[in-house]
CSV table of C-alpha atoms in Angstrom, one decimal:
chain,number,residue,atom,x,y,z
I,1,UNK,CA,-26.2,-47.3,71.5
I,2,UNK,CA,-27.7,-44.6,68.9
I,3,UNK,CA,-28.9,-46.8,66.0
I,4,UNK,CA,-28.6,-43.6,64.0
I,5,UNK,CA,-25.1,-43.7,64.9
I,6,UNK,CA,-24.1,-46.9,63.1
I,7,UNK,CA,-21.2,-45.9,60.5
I,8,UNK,CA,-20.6,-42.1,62.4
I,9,UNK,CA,-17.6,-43.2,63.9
I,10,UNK,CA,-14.8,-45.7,64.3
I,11,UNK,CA,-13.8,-45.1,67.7
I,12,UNK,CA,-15.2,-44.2,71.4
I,13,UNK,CA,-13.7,-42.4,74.2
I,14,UNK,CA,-15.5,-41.8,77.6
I,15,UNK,CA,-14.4,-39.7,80.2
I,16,UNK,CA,-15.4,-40.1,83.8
I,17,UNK,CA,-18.5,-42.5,84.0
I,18,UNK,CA,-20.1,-45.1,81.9
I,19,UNK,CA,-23.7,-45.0,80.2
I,20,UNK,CA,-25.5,-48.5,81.5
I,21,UNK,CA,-27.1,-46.9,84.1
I,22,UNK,CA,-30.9,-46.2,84.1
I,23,UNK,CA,-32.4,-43.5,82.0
I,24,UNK,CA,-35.7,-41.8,81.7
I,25,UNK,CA,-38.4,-43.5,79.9
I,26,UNK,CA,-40.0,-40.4,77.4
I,27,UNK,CA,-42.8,-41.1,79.4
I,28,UNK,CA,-41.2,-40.2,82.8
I,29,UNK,CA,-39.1,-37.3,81.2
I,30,UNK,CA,-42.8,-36.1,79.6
I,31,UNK,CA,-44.5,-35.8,82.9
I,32,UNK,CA,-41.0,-34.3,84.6
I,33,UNK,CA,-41.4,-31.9,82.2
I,34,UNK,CA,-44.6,-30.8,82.8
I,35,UNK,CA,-43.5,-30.4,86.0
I,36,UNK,CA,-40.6,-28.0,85.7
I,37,UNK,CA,-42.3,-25.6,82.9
I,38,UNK,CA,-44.6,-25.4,85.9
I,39,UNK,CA,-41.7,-24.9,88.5
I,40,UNK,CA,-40.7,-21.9,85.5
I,41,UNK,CA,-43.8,-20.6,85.5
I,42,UNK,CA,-44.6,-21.7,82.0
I,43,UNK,CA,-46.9,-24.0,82.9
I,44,UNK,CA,-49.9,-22.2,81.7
I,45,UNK,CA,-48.8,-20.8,78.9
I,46,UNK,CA,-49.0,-22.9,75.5
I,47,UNK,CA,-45.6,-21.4,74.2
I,48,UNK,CA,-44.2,-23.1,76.7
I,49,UNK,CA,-40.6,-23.5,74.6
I,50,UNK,CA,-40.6,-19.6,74.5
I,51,UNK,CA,-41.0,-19.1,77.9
I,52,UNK,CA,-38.7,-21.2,79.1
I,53,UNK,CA,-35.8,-19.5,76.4
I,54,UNK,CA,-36.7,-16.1,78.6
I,55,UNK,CA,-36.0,-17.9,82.0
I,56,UNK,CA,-32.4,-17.3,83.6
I,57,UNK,CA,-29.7,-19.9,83.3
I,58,UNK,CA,-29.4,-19.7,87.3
I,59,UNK,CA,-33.1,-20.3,87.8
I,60,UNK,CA,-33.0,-23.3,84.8
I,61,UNK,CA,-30.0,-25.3,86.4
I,62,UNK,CA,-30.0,-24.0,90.4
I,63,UNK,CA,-32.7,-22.6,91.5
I,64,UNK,CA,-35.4,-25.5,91.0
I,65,UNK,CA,-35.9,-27.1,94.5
I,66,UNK,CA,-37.8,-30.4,94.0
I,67,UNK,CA,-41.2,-29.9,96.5
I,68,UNK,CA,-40.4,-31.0,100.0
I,69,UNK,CA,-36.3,-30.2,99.7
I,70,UNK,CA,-34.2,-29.5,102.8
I,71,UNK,CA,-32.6,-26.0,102.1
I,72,UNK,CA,-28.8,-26.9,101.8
I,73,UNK,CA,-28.3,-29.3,104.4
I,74,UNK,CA,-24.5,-30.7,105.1
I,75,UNK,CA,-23.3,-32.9,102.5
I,76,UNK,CA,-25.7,-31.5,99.9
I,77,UNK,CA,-27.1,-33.9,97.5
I,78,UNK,CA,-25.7,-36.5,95.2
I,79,UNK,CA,-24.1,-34.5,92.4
I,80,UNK,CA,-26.2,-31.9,92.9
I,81,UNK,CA,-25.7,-29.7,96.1
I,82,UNK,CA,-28.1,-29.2,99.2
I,83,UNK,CA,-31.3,-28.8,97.1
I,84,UNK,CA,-31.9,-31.8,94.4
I,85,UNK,CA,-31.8,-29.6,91.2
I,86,UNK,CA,-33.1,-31.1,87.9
I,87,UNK,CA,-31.6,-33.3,85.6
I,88,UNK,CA,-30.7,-32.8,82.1
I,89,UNK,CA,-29.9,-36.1,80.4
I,90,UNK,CA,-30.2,-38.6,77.7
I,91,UNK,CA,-33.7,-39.7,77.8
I,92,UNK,CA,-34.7,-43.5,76.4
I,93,UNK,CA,-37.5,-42.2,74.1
I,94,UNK,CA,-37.7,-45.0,71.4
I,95,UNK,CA,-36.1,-43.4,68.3
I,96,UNK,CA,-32.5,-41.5,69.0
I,97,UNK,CA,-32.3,-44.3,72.0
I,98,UNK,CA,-34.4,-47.5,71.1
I,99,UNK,CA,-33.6,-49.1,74.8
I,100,UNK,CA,-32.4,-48.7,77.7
I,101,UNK,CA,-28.3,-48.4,77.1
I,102,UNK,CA,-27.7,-51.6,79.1
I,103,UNK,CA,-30.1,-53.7,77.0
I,104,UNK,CA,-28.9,-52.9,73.7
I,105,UNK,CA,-25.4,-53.5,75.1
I,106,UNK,CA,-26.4,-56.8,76.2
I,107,UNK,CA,-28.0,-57.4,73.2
I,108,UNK,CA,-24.4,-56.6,71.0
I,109,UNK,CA,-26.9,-54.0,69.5
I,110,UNK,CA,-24.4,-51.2,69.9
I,111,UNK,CA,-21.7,-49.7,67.2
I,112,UNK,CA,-19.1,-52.2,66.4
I,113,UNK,CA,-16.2,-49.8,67.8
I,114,UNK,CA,-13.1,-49.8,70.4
I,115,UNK,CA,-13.9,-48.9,73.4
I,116,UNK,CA,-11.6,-46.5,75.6
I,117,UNK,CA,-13.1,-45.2,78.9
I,118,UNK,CA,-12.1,-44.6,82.6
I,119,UNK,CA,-12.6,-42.4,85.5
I,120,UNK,CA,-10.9,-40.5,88.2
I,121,UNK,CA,-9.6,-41.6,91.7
I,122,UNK,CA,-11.7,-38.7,93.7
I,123,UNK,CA,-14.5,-38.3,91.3
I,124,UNK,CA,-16.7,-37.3,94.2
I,125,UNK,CA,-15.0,-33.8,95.9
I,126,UNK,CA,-16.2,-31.7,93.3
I,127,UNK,CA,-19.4,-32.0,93.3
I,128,UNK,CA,-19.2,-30.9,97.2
I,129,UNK,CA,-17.3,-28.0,96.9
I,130,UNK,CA,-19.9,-25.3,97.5
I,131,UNK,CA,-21.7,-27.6,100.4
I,132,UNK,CA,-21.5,-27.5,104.2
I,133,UNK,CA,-19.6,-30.4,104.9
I,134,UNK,CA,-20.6,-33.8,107.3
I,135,UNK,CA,-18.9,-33.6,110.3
I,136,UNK,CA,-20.5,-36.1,112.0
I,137,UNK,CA,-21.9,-40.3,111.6
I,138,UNK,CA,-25.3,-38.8,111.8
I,139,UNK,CA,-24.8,-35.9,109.5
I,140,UNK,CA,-22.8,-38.5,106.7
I,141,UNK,CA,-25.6,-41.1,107.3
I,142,UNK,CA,-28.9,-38.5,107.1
I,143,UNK,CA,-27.1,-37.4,103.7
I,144,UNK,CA,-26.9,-41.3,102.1
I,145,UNK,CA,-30.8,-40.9,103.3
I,146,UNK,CA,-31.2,-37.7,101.3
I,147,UNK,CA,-30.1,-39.3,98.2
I,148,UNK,CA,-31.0,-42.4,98.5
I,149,UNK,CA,-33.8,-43.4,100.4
I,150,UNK,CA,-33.6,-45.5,103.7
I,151,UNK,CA,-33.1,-49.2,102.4
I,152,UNK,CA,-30.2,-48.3,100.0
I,153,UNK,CA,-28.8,-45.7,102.2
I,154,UNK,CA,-28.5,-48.5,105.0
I,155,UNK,CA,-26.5,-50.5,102.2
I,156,UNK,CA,-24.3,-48.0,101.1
I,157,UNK,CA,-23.5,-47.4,104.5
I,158,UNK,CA,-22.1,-50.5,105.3
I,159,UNK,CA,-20.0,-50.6,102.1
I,160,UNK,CA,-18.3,-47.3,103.0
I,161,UNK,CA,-18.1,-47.2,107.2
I,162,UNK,CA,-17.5,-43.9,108.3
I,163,UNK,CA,-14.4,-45.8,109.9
I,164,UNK,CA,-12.9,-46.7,107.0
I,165,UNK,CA,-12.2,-43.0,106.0
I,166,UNK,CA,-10.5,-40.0,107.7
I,167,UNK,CA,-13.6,-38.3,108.1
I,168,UNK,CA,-17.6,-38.6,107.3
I,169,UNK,CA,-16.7,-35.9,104.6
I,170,UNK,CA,-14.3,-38.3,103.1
I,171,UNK,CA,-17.1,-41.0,103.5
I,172,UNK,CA,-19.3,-38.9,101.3
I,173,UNK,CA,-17.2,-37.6,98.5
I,174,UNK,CA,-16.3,-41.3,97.7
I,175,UNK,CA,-20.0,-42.6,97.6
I,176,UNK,CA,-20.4,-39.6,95.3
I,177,UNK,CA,-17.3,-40.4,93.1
I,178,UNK,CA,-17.7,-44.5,92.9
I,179,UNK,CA,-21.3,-44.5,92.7
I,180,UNK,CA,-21.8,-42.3,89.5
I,181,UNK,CA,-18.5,-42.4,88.3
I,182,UNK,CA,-16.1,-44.9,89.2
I,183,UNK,CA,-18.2,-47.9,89.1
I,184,UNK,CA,-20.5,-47.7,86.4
I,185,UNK,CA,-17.1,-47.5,84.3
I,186,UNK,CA,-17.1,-50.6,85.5
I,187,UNK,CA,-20.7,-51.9,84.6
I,188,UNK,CA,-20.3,-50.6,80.6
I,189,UNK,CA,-16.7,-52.0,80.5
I,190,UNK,CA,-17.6,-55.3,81.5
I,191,UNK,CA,-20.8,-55.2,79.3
I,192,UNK,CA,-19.1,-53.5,76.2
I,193,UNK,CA,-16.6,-56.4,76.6
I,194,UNK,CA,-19.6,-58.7,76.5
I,195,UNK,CA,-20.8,-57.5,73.2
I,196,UNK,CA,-17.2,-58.6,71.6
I,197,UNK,CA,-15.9,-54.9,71.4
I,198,UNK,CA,-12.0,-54.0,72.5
I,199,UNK,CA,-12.5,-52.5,75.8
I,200,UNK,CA,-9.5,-50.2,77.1
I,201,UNK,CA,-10.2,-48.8,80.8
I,202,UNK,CA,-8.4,-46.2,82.8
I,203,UNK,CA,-7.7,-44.8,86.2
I,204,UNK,CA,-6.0,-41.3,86.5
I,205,UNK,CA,-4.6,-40.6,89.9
I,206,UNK,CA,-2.7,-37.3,89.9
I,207,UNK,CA,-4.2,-34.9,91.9
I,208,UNK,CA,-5.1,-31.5,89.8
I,209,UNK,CA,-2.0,-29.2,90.4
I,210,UNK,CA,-3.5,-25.5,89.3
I,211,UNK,CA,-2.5,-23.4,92.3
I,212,UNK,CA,-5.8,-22.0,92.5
I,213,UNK,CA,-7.4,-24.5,93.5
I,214,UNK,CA,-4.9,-25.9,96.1
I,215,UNK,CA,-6.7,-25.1,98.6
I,216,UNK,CA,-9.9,-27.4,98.1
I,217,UNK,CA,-8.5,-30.3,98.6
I,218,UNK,CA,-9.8,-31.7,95.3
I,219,UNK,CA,-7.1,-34.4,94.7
I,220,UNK,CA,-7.7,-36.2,91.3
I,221,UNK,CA,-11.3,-35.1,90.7
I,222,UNK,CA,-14.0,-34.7,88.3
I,223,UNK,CA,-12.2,-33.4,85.3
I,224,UNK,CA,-9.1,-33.7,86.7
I,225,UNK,CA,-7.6,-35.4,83.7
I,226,UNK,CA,-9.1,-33.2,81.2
I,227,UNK,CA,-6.1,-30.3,81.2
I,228,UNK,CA,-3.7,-33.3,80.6
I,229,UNK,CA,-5.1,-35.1,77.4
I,230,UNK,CA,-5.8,-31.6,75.7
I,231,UNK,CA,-2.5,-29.9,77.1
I,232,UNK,CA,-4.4,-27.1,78.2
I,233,UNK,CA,-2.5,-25.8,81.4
I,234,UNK,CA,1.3,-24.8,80.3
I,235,UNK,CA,4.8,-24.5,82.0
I,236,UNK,CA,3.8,-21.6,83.6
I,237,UNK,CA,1.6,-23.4,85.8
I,238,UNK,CA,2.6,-27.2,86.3
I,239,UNK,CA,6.1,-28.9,86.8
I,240,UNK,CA,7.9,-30.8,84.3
I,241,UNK,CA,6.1,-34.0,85.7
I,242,UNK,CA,2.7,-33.2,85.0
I,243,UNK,CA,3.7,-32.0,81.4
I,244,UNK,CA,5.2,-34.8,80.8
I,245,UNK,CA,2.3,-37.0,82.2
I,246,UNK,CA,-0.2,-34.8,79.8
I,247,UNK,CA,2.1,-35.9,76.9
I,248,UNK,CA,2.0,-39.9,77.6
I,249,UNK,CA,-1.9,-39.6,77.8
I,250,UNK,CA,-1.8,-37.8,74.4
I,251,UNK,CA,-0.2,-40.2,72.9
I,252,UNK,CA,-2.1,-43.0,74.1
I,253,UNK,CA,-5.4,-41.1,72.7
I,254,UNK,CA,-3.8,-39.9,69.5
I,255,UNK,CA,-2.6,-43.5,68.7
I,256,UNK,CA,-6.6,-45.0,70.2
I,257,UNK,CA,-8.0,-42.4,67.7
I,258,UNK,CA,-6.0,-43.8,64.7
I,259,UNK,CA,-5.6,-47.5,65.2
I,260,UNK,CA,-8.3,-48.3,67.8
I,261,UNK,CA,-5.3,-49.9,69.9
I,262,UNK,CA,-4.0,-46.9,72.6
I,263,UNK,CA,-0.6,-48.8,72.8
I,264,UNK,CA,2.9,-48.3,70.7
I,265,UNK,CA,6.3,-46.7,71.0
I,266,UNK,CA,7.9,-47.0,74.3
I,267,UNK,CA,5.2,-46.5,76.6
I,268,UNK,CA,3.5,-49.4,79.0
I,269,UNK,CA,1.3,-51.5,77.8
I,270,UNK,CA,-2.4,-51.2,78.2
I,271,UNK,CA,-4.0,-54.4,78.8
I,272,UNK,CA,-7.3,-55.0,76.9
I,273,UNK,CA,-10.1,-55.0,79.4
I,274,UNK,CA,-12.4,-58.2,80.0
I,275,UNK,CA,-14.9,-59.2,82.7
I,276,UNK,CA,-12.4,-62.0,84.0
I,277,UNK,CA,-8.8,-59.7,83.9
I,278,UNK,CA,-10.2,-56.4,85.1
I,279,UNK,CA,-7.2,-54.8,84.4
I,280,UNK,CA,-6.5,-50.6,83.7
I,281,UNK,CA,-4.1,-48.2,83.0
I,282,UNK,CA,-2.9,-46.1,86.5
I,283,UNK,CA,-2.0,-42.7,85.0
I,284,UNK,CA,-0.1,-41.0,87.9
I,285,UNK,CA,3.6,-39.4,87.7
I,286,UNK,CA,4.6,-42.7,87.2
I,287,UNK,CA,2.1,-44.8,85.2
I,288,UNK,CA,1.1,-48.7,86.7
I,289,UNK,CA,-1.4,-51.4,85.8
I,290,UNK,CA,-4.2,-52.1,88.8
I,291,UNK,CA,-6.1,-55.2,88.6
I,292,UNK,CA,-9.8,-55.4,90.6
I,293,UNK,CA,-9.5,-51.9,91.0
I,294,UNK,CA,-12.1,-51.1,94.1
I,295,UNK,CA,-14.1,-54.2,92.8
I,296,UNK,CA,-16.2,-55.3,95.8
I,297,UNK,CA,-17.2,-52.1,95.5
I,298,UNK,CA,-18.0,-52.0,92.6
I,299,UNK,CA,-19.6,-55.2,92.5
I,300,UNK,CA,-22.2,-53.8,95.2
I,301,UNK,CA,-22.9,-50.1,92.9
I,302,UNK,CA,-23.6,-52.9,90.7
I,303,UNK,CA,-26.6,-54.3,92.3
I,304,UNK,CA,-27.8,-51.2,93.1
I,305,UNK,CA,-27.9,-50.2,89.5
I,306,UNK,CA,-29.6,-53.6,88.8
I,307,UNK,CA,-32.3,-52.5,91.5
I,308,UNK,CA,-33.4,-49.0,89.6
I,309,UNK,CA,-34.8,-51.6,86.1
Protein backbone atom coordinates (compact mmCIF):
# COMPACT_ATOMS: atom_id res chain seq x y z
CA UNK A 1 0.00 0.00 0.00
CA UNK A 2 3.52 1.97 0.33
CA UNK A 3 3.44 4.31 -2.72
CA UNK A 4 7.24 4.36 -2.18
CA UNK A 5 7.13 0.74 -2.69
CA UNK A 6 5.91 0.70 -6.34
CA UNK A 7 8.72 -1.26 -8.42
CA UNK A 8 10.50 -2.77 -4.88
CA UNK A 9 9.14 -6.01 -5.44
CA UNK A 10 7.43 -8.52 -7.59
CA UNK A 11 5.84 -10.60 -5.14
CA UNK A 12 3.99 -10.61 -1.48
CA UNK A 13 3.87 -13.11 1.25
CA UNK A 14 1.98 -12.65 4.53
CA UNK A 15 2.08 -14.74 7.39
CA UNK A 16 -0.61 -14.92 10.02
CA UNK A 17 -3.02 -11.84 9.56
CA UNK A 18 -3.93 -9.42 6.87
CA UNK A 19 -3.31 -5.42 6.87
CA UNK A 20 -7.05 -3.86 6.13
CA UNK A 21 -7.69 -3.33 9.53
CA UNK A 22 -7.72 0.14 11.14
CA UNK A 23 -4.52 2.01 11.82
CA UNK A 24 -3.47 5.09 13.68
CA UNK A 25 -4.05 8.36 12.20
CA UNK A 26 -0.36 10.36 12.91
CA UNK A 27 -2.55 12.42 14.73
CA UNK A 28 -3.74 9.74 17.17
CA UNK A 29 -0.22 8.00 17.30
CA UNK A 30 1.23 11.85 18.00
CA UNK A 31 -0.93 12.38 21.09
CA UNK A 32 -0.34 8.39 22.17
CA UNK A 33 3.02 9.30 22.05
CA UNK A 34 3.03 12.05 24.20
CA UNK A 35 1.46 9.95 26.35
CA UNK A 36 3.88 7.05 26.83
CA UNK A 37 7.25 9.36 26.91
CA UNK A 38 5.17 10.47 29.81
CA UNK A 39 4.42 6.85 31.10
CA UNK A 40 8.76 6.67 30.54
CA UNK A 41 9.29 9.46 32.36
CA UNK A 42 10.52 11.48 29.44
CA UNK A 43 7.85 13.56 29.30
CA UNK A 44 9.53 16.56 30.46
CA UNK A 45 12.54 16.32 29.06
CA UNK A 46 13.03 17.84 25.44
CA UNK A 47 15.44 14.92 24.43
CA UNK A 48 12.75 12.95 24.68
CA UNK A 49 14.34 10.34 21.78
CA UNK A 50 17.39 9.98 24.23
CA UNK A 51 15.56 9.12 27.07
CA UNK A 52 13.53 6.81 25.85
CA UNK A 53 16.92 4.86 24.12
CA UNK A 54 18.06 4.67 28.09
CA UNK A 55 14.67 3.02 29.18
CA UNK A 56 14.64 -0.95 29.51
CA UNK A 57 13.16 -3.09 26.83
CA UNK A 58 10.94 -4.79 29.74
CA UNK A 59 9.58 -1.40 30.81
CA UNK A 60 9.22 -0.23 26.79
CA UNK A 61 7.11 -3.38 25.74
CA UNK A 62 5.57 -4.83 29.32
CA UNK A 63 5.53 -2.79 31.88
CA UNK A 64 3.32 0.22 30.55
CA UNK A 65 -0.20 -0.32 32.22
CA UNK A 66 -2.74 1.94 30.27
CA UNK A 67 -4.41 4.29 33.42
CA UNK A 68 -7.27 2.44 34.99
CA UNK A 69 -5.87 -1.35 33.97
CA UNK A 70 -7.01 -4.43 35.99
CA UNK A 71 -3.68 -6.06 37.22
CA UNK A 72 -3.58 -9.41 35.21
CA UNK A 73 -7.01 -10.57 35.44
CA UNK A 74 -7.98 -14.16 33.83
CA UNK A 75 -7.88 -14.28 30.19
CA UNK A 76 -5.45 -11.26 30.03
CA UNK A 77 -6.06 -8.91 27.23
CA UNK A 78 -6.39 -9.29 23.57
CA UNK A 79 -2.89 -10.07 22.26
CA UNK A 80 -1.47 -8.49 24.95
CA UNK A 81 -1.76 -10.15 28.48
CA UNK A 82 -3.63 -9.04 31.77
CA UNK A 83 -2.50 -5.34 31.50
CA UNK A 84 -3.17 -3.61 27.91
CA UNK A 85 0.51 -2.81 26.91
CA UNK A 86 1.23 -0.41 24.10
CA UNK A 87 1.17 -0.90 20.60
CA UNK A 88 3.90 -0.64 18.12
CA UNK A 89 2.60 -0.49 14.60
CA UNK A 90 2.28 0.93 11.18
CA UNK A 91 0.85 4.23 11.59
CA UNK A 92 -1.35 6.03 8.58
CA UNK A 93 0.73 9.27 8.58
CA UNK A 94 0.20 10.64 4.97
CA UNK A 95 3.58 9.96 3.33
CA UNK A 96 5.13 6.14 3.88
CA UNK A 97 1.11 5.26 4.20
CA UNK A 98 -1.06 7.85 2.16
CA UNK A 99 -4.52 6.03 3.54
CA UNK A 100 -5.82 3.88 5.49
CA UNK A 101 -4.61 0.20 4.00
CA UNK A 102 -8.24 -0.71 3.17
CA UNK A 103 -8.86 2.46 1.10
CA UNK A 104 -6.07 2.23 -1.10
CA UNK A 105 -6.87 -1.42 -1.64
CA UNK A 106 -10.24 -0.47 -2.62
CA UNK A 107 -9.06 2.07 -4.61
CA UNK A 108 -6.49 -0.72 -6.76
CA UNK A 109 -3.97 1.88 -5.43
CA UNK A 110 -1.71 -0.86 -4.05
CA UNK A 111 1.48 -2.63 -5.96
CA UNK A 112 0.48 -4.59 -8.85
CA UNK A 113 1.83 -8.06 -7.23
CA UNK A 114 0.65 -11.77 -6.45
CA UNK A 115 -0.59 -12.10 -3.42
CA UNK A 116 0.12 -15.23 -1.06
CA UNK A 117 -1.08 -14.97 2.60
CA UNK A 118 -2.79 -17.22 5.25
CA UNK A 119 -3.01 -17.87 8.82
CA UNK A 120 -3.01 -20.57 11.49
CA UNK A 121 -5.79 -22.76 12.85
CA UNK A 122 -5.19 -21.70 16.73
CA UNK A 123 -3.77 -18.34 16.20
CA UNK A 124 -5.11 -17.33 19.53
CA UNK A 125 -3.23 -19.79 22.48
CA UNK A 126 -0.16 -18.01 22.26
CA UNK A 127 -0.90 -15.00 23.10
CA UNK A 128 -2.45 -16.58 26.44
CA UNK A 129 0.28 -18.52 27.52
CA UNK A 130 1.53 -16.56 30.47
CA UNK A 131 -2.26 -15.57 31.60
CA UNK A 132 -4.55 -17.01 34.27
CA UNK A 133 -6.90 -18.78 32.44
CA UNK A 134 -11.19 -18.25 32.22
CA UNK A 135 -12.63 -20.93 34.00
CA UNK A 136 -15.84 -19.75 34.07
CA UNK A 137 -19.03 -17.93 31.61
CA UNK A 138 -18.54 -14.93 33.70
CA UNK A 139 -14.79 -14.86 33.81
CA UNK A 140 -14.70 -15.59 29.48
CA UNK A 141 -17.44 -12.88 29.16
CA UNK A 142 -15.83 -10.05 31.74
CA UNK A 143 -12.64 -10.68 29.45
CA UNK A 144 -14.57 -9.96 25.81
CA UNK A 145 -15.52 -6.75 28.06
CA UNK A 146 -11.93 -5.99 28.80
CA UNK A 147 -11.11 -5.89 25.24
CA UNK A 148 -13.75 -4.88 23.75
CA UNK A 149 -16.09 -2.73 25.33
CA UNK A 150 -19.78 -3.82 26.27
CA UNK A 151 -21.70 -3.52 22.88
CA UNK A 152 -19.16 -5.56 20.86
CA UNK A 153 -18.35 -7.85 23.62
CA UNK A 154 -22.19 -8.78 23.72
CA UNK A 155 -21.68 -9.54 19.87
CA UNK A 156 -18.71 -11.52 20.02
CA UNK A 157 -20.32 -13.36 22.54
CA UNK A 158 -23.00 -14.68 20.73
CA UNK A 159 -20.73 -15.58 17.75
CA UNK A 160 -18.57 -17.78 19.94
CA UNK A 161 -21.01 -19.41 22.85
CA UNK A 162 -19.12 -20.61 25.55
CA UNK A 163 -21.13 -23.86 24.56
CA UNK A 164 -19.80 -24.23 21.46
CA UNK A 165 -16.21 -24.95 22.92
CA UNK A 166 -14.70 -27.35 25.44
CA UNK A 167 -14.14 -24.73 27.75
CA UNK A 168 -14.43 -20.63 28.25
CA UNK A 169 -10.55 -20.91 27.75
CA UNK A 170 -11.13 -22.40 24.45
CA UNK A 171 -13.79 -19.67 23.93
CA UNK A 172 -11.17 -17.02 24.33
CA UNK A 173 -8.13 -18.29 22.49
CA UNK A 174 -10.33 -18.54 19.38
CA UNK A 175 -11.81 -14.87 19.63
CA UNK A 176 -8.09 -13.96 20.01
CA UNK A 177 -6.85 -16.12 16.96
CA UNK A 178 -9.98 -15.30 14.42
CA UNK A 179 -10.33 -11.88 15.34
CA UNK A 180 -6.75 -10.60 14.61
CA UNK A 181 -5.62 -13.28 12.65
CA UNK A 182 -7.74 -15.52 10.96
CA UNK A 183 -10.34 -13.29 9.65
CA UNK A 184 -8.84 -10.23 8.61
CA UNK A 185 -6.86 -12.81 6.14
CA UNK A 186 -10.00 -12.87 5.10
CA UNK A 187 -10.94 -9.08 4.72
CA UNK A 188 -7.40 -8.30 2.59
CA UNK A 189 -7.88 -11.52 0.50
CA UNK A 190 -11.07 -10.66 -0.60
CA UNK A 191 -10.11 -6.91 -1.11
CA UNK A 192 -6.65 -7.74 -2.73
CA UNK A 193 -8.79 -9.87 -5.11
CA UNK A 194 -10.87 -6.81 -5.66
CA UNK A 195 -8.16 -4.70 -6.88
CA UNK A 196 -7.45 -7.50 -9.87
CA UNK A 197 -4.29 -9.02 -8.10
CA UNK A 198 -3.72 -13.09 -7.82
CA UNK A 199 -4.67 -13.80 -4.43
CA UNK A 200 -3.29 -17.27 -2.96
CA UNK A 201 -4.68 -17.96 0.74
CA UNK A 202 -3.70 -20.58 3.23
CA UNK A 203 -4.58 -22.45 6.35
CA UNK A 204 -1.84 -24.51 8.20
CA UNK A 205 -3.22 -26.98 10.65
CA UNK A 206 -0.42 -29.07 12.19
CA UNK A 207 -0.05 -28.59 15.57
CA UNK A 208 3.77 -27.35 16.53
CA UNK A 209 5.55 -30.67 17.41
CA UNK A 210 8.91 -29.21 19.43
CA UNK A 211 8.81 -31.31 22.59
CA UNK A 212 9.20 -28.42 24.67
CA UNK A 213 6.46 -27.05 24.22
CA UNK A 214 4.14 -30.11 24.51
CA UNK A 215 2.91 -29.32 27.26
CA UNK A 216 1.03 -25.94 26.42
CA UNK A 217 -1.35 -27.09 24.53
CA UNK A 218 -0.55 -24.72 21.73
CA UNK A 219 -1.80 -26.78 18.77
CA UNK A 220 -1.20 -24.91 15.37
CA UNK A 221 -0.45 -21.52 16.78
CA UNK A 222 1.00 -18.18 16.17
CA UNK A 223 4.06 -19.07 14.32
CA UNK A 224 3.42 -22.32 14.10
CA UNK A 225 4.23 -22.63 10.51
CA UNK A 226 7.21 -20.63 10.60
CA UNK A 227 9.87 -23.68 11.46
CA UNK A 228 8.29 -25.48 8.39
CA UNK A 229 8.71 -22.92 5.36
CA UNK A 230 12.37 -22.05 6.65
CA UNK A 231 13.22 -25.76 7.70
CA UNK A 232 14.49 -24.55 10.85
CA UNK A 233 13.72 -27.54 13.35
CA UNK A 234 15.73 -30.79 12.01
CA UNK A 235 15.40 -34.69 12.31
CA UNK A 236 16.45 -34.56 15.61
CA UNK A 237 13.41 -33.07 16.76
CA UNK A 238 10.36 -33.79 14.38
CA UNK A 239 9.22 -37.15 12.61
CA UNK A 240 9.58 -37.83 8.99
CA UNK A 241 6.00 -36.28 8.53
CA UNK A 242 6.51 -32.98 9.62
CA UNK A 243 9.86 -32.81 7.56
CA UNK A 244 8.32 -33.75 4.86
CA UNK A 245 5.30 -31.28 5.39
CA UNK A 246 8.15 -28.42 5.83
CA UNK A 247 9.50 -29.50 2.32
CA UNK A 248 5.91 -29.23 0.34
CA UNK A 249 5.50 -25.70 1.88
CA UNK A 250 9.02 -24.78 0.56
CA UNK A 251 8.36 -25.62 -2.51
CA UNK A 252 5.15 -23.95 -2.87
CA UNK A 253 7.01 -20.51 -1.63
CA UNK A 254 10.16 -21.10 -3.63
CA UNK A 255 8.05 -21.71 -6.82
CA UNK A 256 5.37 -18.27 -5.50
CA UNK A 257 8.75 -16.33 -5.11
CA UNK A 258 9.86 -17.09 -8.82
CA UNK A 259 6.75 -17.30 -10.97
CA UNK A 260 4.15 -15.60 -8.79
CA UNK A 261 2.01 -18.96 -9.18
CA UNK A 262 2.82 -21.31 -5.81
CA UNK A 263 1.72 -24.39 -7.95
CA UNK A 264 3.90 -27.07 -10.12
CA UNK A 265 5.44 -30.50 -9.95
CA UNK A 266 3.34 -33.00 -8.32
CA UNK A 267 1.95 -31.35 -5.59
CA UNK A 268 -2.03 -30.28 -5.13
CA UNK A 269 -3.19 -27.58 -6.65
CA UNK A 270 -3.74 -24.28 -5.09
CA UNK A 271 -6.80 -22.70 -6.11
CA UNK A 272 -6.57 -18.82 -6.89
CA UNK A 273 -8.55 -17.06 -4.21
CA UNK A 274 -11.66 -14.82 -5.13
CA UNK A 275 -14.51 -13.27 -3.05
CA UNK A 276 -17.08 -15.78 -4.73
CA UNK A 277 -14.79 -19.31 -4.42
CA UNK A 278 -13.20 -18.75 -1.04
CA UNK A 279 -11.07 -21.46 -1.45
CA UNK A 280 -7.32 -22.28 0.49
CA UNK A 281 -4.68 -24.47 0.81
CA UNK A 282 -5.08 -26.95 4.19
CA UNK A 283 -1.41 -27.68 5.06
CA UNK A 284 -1.68 -30.53 7.56
CA UNK A 285 0.27 -34.04 7.30
CA UNK A 286 -1.89 -34.56 4.58
CA UNK A 287 -2.62 -31.38 2.59
CA UNK A 288 -6.67 -30.60 1.43
CA UNK A 289 -8.48 -27.71 -0.08
CA UNK A 290 -11.28 -25.93 2.46
CA UNK A 291 -13.86 -23.82 0.93
CA UNK A 292 -15.81 -20.96 3.40
CA UNK A 293 -13.28 -21.71 5.78
CA UNK A 294 -15.04 -20.37 9.32
CA UNK A 295 -16.80 -17.80 7.00
CA UNK A 296 -19.90 -16.65 9.09
CA UNK A 297 -17.42 -15.94 11.25
CA UNK A 298 -15.59 -14.20 9.47
CA UNK A 299 -18.23 -12.41 7.91
CA UNK A 300 -19.19 -10.97 11.55
CA UNK A 301 -15.05 -9.96 12.41
CA UNK A 302 -15.85 -8.22 9.31
CA UNK A 303 -18.40 -5.85 10.42
CA UNK A 304 -16.68 -5.22 13.38
CA UNK A 305 -13.74 -4.05 11.48
CA UNK A 306 -16.11 -1.90 9.34
CA UNK A 307 -17.33 -0.40 12.78
CA UNK A 308 -13.62 0.93 13.97
CA UNK A 309 -13.65 3.69 10.31
Amino acid sequence: VSEGSRGLFDRALGQSGGCTTALRTRSEAEAEADVFAEAMGCGDTTEVATCLRAVPVADLLMEAPVDGAIEDPPGGDFYSGGTPRWQFQAVVDGLVIADQPRTLFDEGDVADVPYLLGSNSDEGTLFHVLQGEVETEGEYLDALERRFGETVAAQVAEAYPVTDFDSPQDALERVTGDGGLVCSVRDTAKRAAAAGLDVFVYNFNRPIPIPALAGLDLRATHGAEIAYVFGSIGADVIEADDLALGATMQRYWGRFATTGDPNGGNDLAWPMFSADDDMRLNFDLTLSTVQDFRSDLCAFWESVYDSEF
